[in-house]
Coordinates of C-alpha atoms in Angstrom, one line a residue:
M1 CA 37.0 312.7 45.6
E2 CA 33.8 313.7 43.9
R3 CA 34.6 311.6 40.9
I4 CA 35.1 308.5 43.1
L5 CA 31.9 309.2 44.9
R6 CA 30.0 309.6 41.7
W7 CA 31.5 306.4 40.3
T8 CA 30.8 304.3 43.5
G9 CA 27.3 305.8 43.6
W10 CA 26.6 304.7 40.0
A11 CA 28.0 301.2 40.7
T12 CA 25.8 300.9 43.8
A13 CA 22.7 301.9 41.7
A14 CA 23.7 299.4 39.0
G15 CA 24.0 296.7 41.7
L16 CA 20.6 297.5 43.1
G17 CA 19.2 297.3 39.6
A18 CA 20.8 293.8 39.1
V19 CA 19.3 292.6 42.4
A20 CA 15.9 293.9 41.4
A21 CA 16.2 292.3 37.9
G22 CA 17.3 289.0 39.5
L23 CA 14.4 288.9 41.9
L24 CA 12.0 289.8 39.1
V25 CA 13.3 286.9 37.0
L26 CA 12.9 284.5 39.9
L27 CA 9.4 285.7 40.6
A28 CA 8.4 285.5 37.0
Y29 CA 9.9 282.0 36.6
A30 CA 8.3 280.7 39.8
S31 CA 4.9 282.2 38.7
S32 CA 5.2 280.4 35.4
E33 CA 5.7 277.1 37.2
V34 CA 2.7 277.8 39.3
L35 CA 0.6 278.5 36.2
A36 CA 1.9 275.3 34.6
H37 CA 1.3 273.2 37.6
P38 CA -1.8 274.4 39.5
G39 CA -1.8 273.7 43.2
I40 CA 1.9 274.3 43.8
S41 CA 3.2 277.3 45.7
L42 CA 5.7 279.9 44.5
I43 CA 8.3 278.3 46.7
D44 CA 7.7 275.0 45.0
G45 CA 7.9 276.8 41.6
Y46 CA 11.3 278.2 42.7
Q47 CA 12.6 274.8 43.9
I48 CA 11.8 273.2 40.5
G49 CA 14.8 275.3 39.4
R50 CA 14.7 274.9 35.6
L51 CA 17.7 276.3 33.7
P52 CA 18.6 278.9 32.6
W53 CA 16.1 281.2 34.4
T54 CA 16.7 280.2 37.9
A55 CA 20.5 280.4 37.5
I56 CA 20.1 283.8 35.8
G57 CA 17.9 285.1 38.6
V58 CA 20.1 283.8 41.4
D59 CA 23.3 285.0 39.7
L60 CA 22.0 288.5 39.2
A61 CA 20.7 288.8 42.7
V62 CA 23.9 287.5 44.4
L63 CA 26.3 289.4 42.2
G64 CA 24.2 292.6 42.3
A65 CA 24.0 292.4 46.1
T66 CA 27.8 291.9 46.3
V67 CA 28.3 295.0 44.1
V68 CA 26.0 297.0 46.3
I69 CA 27.8 295.8 49.5
V70 CA 31.2 296.7 48.2
F71 CA 30.6 299.9 46.4
G72 CA 27.8 301.1 48.7
A73 CA 30.1 300.7 51.7
L74 CA 32.8 302.6 49.8
T75 CA 30.3 305.4 49.1
I76 CA 29.3 305.5 52.7
W77 CA 32.8 305.4 54.1
I78 CA 34.1 308.1 51.7
G79 CA 31.2 310.5 51.5
A80 CA 28.8 310.1 54.4
G81 CA 28.8 311.2 58.0
W82 CA 29.9 309.2 61.0
Y83 CA 26.4 307.9 61.9
R84 CA 26.0 306.3 58.4
R85 CA 29.4 304.7 58.8
V86 CA 28.4 303.2 62.1
I87 CA 25.1 302.0 60.8
S88 CA 26.8 300.4 57.8
V89 CA 29.2 298.2 59.9
L90 CA 26.6 295.6 60.9
P91 CA 25.2 294.9 57.4
L92 CA 28.7 294.8 56.0
F93 CA 29.7 292.3 58.7
I94 CA 26.5 290.2 58.1
A95 CA 27.1 290.0 54.3
S96 CA 30.8 289.2 54.9
F97 CA 29.6 286.3 57.1
W98 CA 27.3 285.0 54.4
W99 CA 30.2 285.0 51.9
F100 CA 32.5 283.3 54.5
V101 CA 29.9 280.5 54.9
A102 CA 29.2 280.3 51.2
M103 CA 32.9 279.8 50.5
I104 CA 33.2 276.8 52.7
P105 CA 33.4 273.6 50.6
W106 CA 30.3 271.4 50.9
G107 CA 31.0 268.1 52.6
G108 CA 29.0 264.9 52.7
A109 CA 29.6 263.7 49.2
V110 CA 30.4 260.1 48.5
P111 CA 34.2 259.7 48.7
C112 CA 35.8 259.1 45.4
D113 CA 39.5 258.3 45.0
T114 CA 39.7 259.6 41.4
C115 CA 37.5 262.6 41.8
A116 CA 38.7 266.1 42.5
P117 CA 37.9 267.5 46.0
A118 CA 34.6 269.4 46.2
G119 CA 35.2 273.2 46.0
S120 CA 33.0 276.1 47.1
D121 CA 30.1 277.3 45.0
P122 CA 28.5 280.4 46.4
L123 CA 25.8 280.6 43.7
T124 CA 24.7 277.0 44.4
F125 CA 24.7 277.8 48.1
A126 CA 22.5 280.8 47.4
Y127 CA 20.0 278.7 45.4
S128 CA 20.0 275.9 48.0
T129 CA 19.5 278.3 51.0
P130 CA 17.2 281.1 49.7
E131 CA 16.1 282.1 53.2
D132 CA 19.7 282.6 54.4
T133 CA 20.7 284.4 51.3
F134 CA 17.7 286.8 51.6
L135 CA 18.3 287.5 55.3
L136 CA 22.1 287.5 55.3
L137 CA 23.0 289.0 51.9
L138 CA 20.0 290.7 50.2
L139 CA 18.6 292.6 53.2
P140 CA 22.0 293.9 54.2
A141 CA 22.6 294.9 50.6
A142 CA 19.3 296.8 50.6
L143 CA 20.2 298.6 53.8
I144 CA 23.7 299.6 52.6
G145 CA 22.3 300.5 49.2
G146 CA 19.7 302.8 50.8
L147 CA 22.3 304.4 52.9
A148 CA 24.6 304.9 50.0
I149 CA 22.0 306.3 47.5
T150 CA 20.7 308.8 50.1
T151 CA 24.2 310.0 51.0
G152 CA 24.3 313.7 50.1
R153 CA 27.3 315.5 48.9
R154 CA 28.9 317.6 51.6
R155 CA 29.4 321.2 50.6
R156 CA 32.3 323.2 52.0
P157 CA 31.1 326.1 54.2
E158 CA 33.0 328.8 52.3
L159 CA 31.3 327.6 49.0
A160 CA 27.9 327.6 50.6
E161 CA 28.4 331.1 52.0
S162 CA 29.7 332.5 48.7
A163 CA 26.7 331.0 46.9
A164 CA 24.3 332.6 49.4
G165 CA 25.9 336.0 48.7
A166 CA 27.4 336.4 52.2

């Protein structure tokens, strides 16, 4: 069990690192657009969306947050106490809801008899709705990641007593 906890903890930390790297890429890219076009805001710089930097930043943030949600929840449910498990349910539900909505195919396109039907694209959804992605995926991932990273290892009472010399 300790090996699984160690592995899920490292995966959670790697996911948090990917989220941080993705957000830094997006911030650096938007800042470079602001410097190139004085008078626009960081949001305008983000919405210019030049490739490949915007795609790299969004992909890192979304995939990292998903890794944190999955492996952080595993870490909490395997190695934490009941109160952390209870706290983790709501962020897990919120992130699952974001993924449910992101997987719904987008409608409203011009009908085309020879075109394939539109599929779901969660990464485009994340780029197009950054506020929703931040509130419904990145914040729950941060909460679950924080709960998972601060989960201590439980020691068996007999080991603790023998280590104390009792």
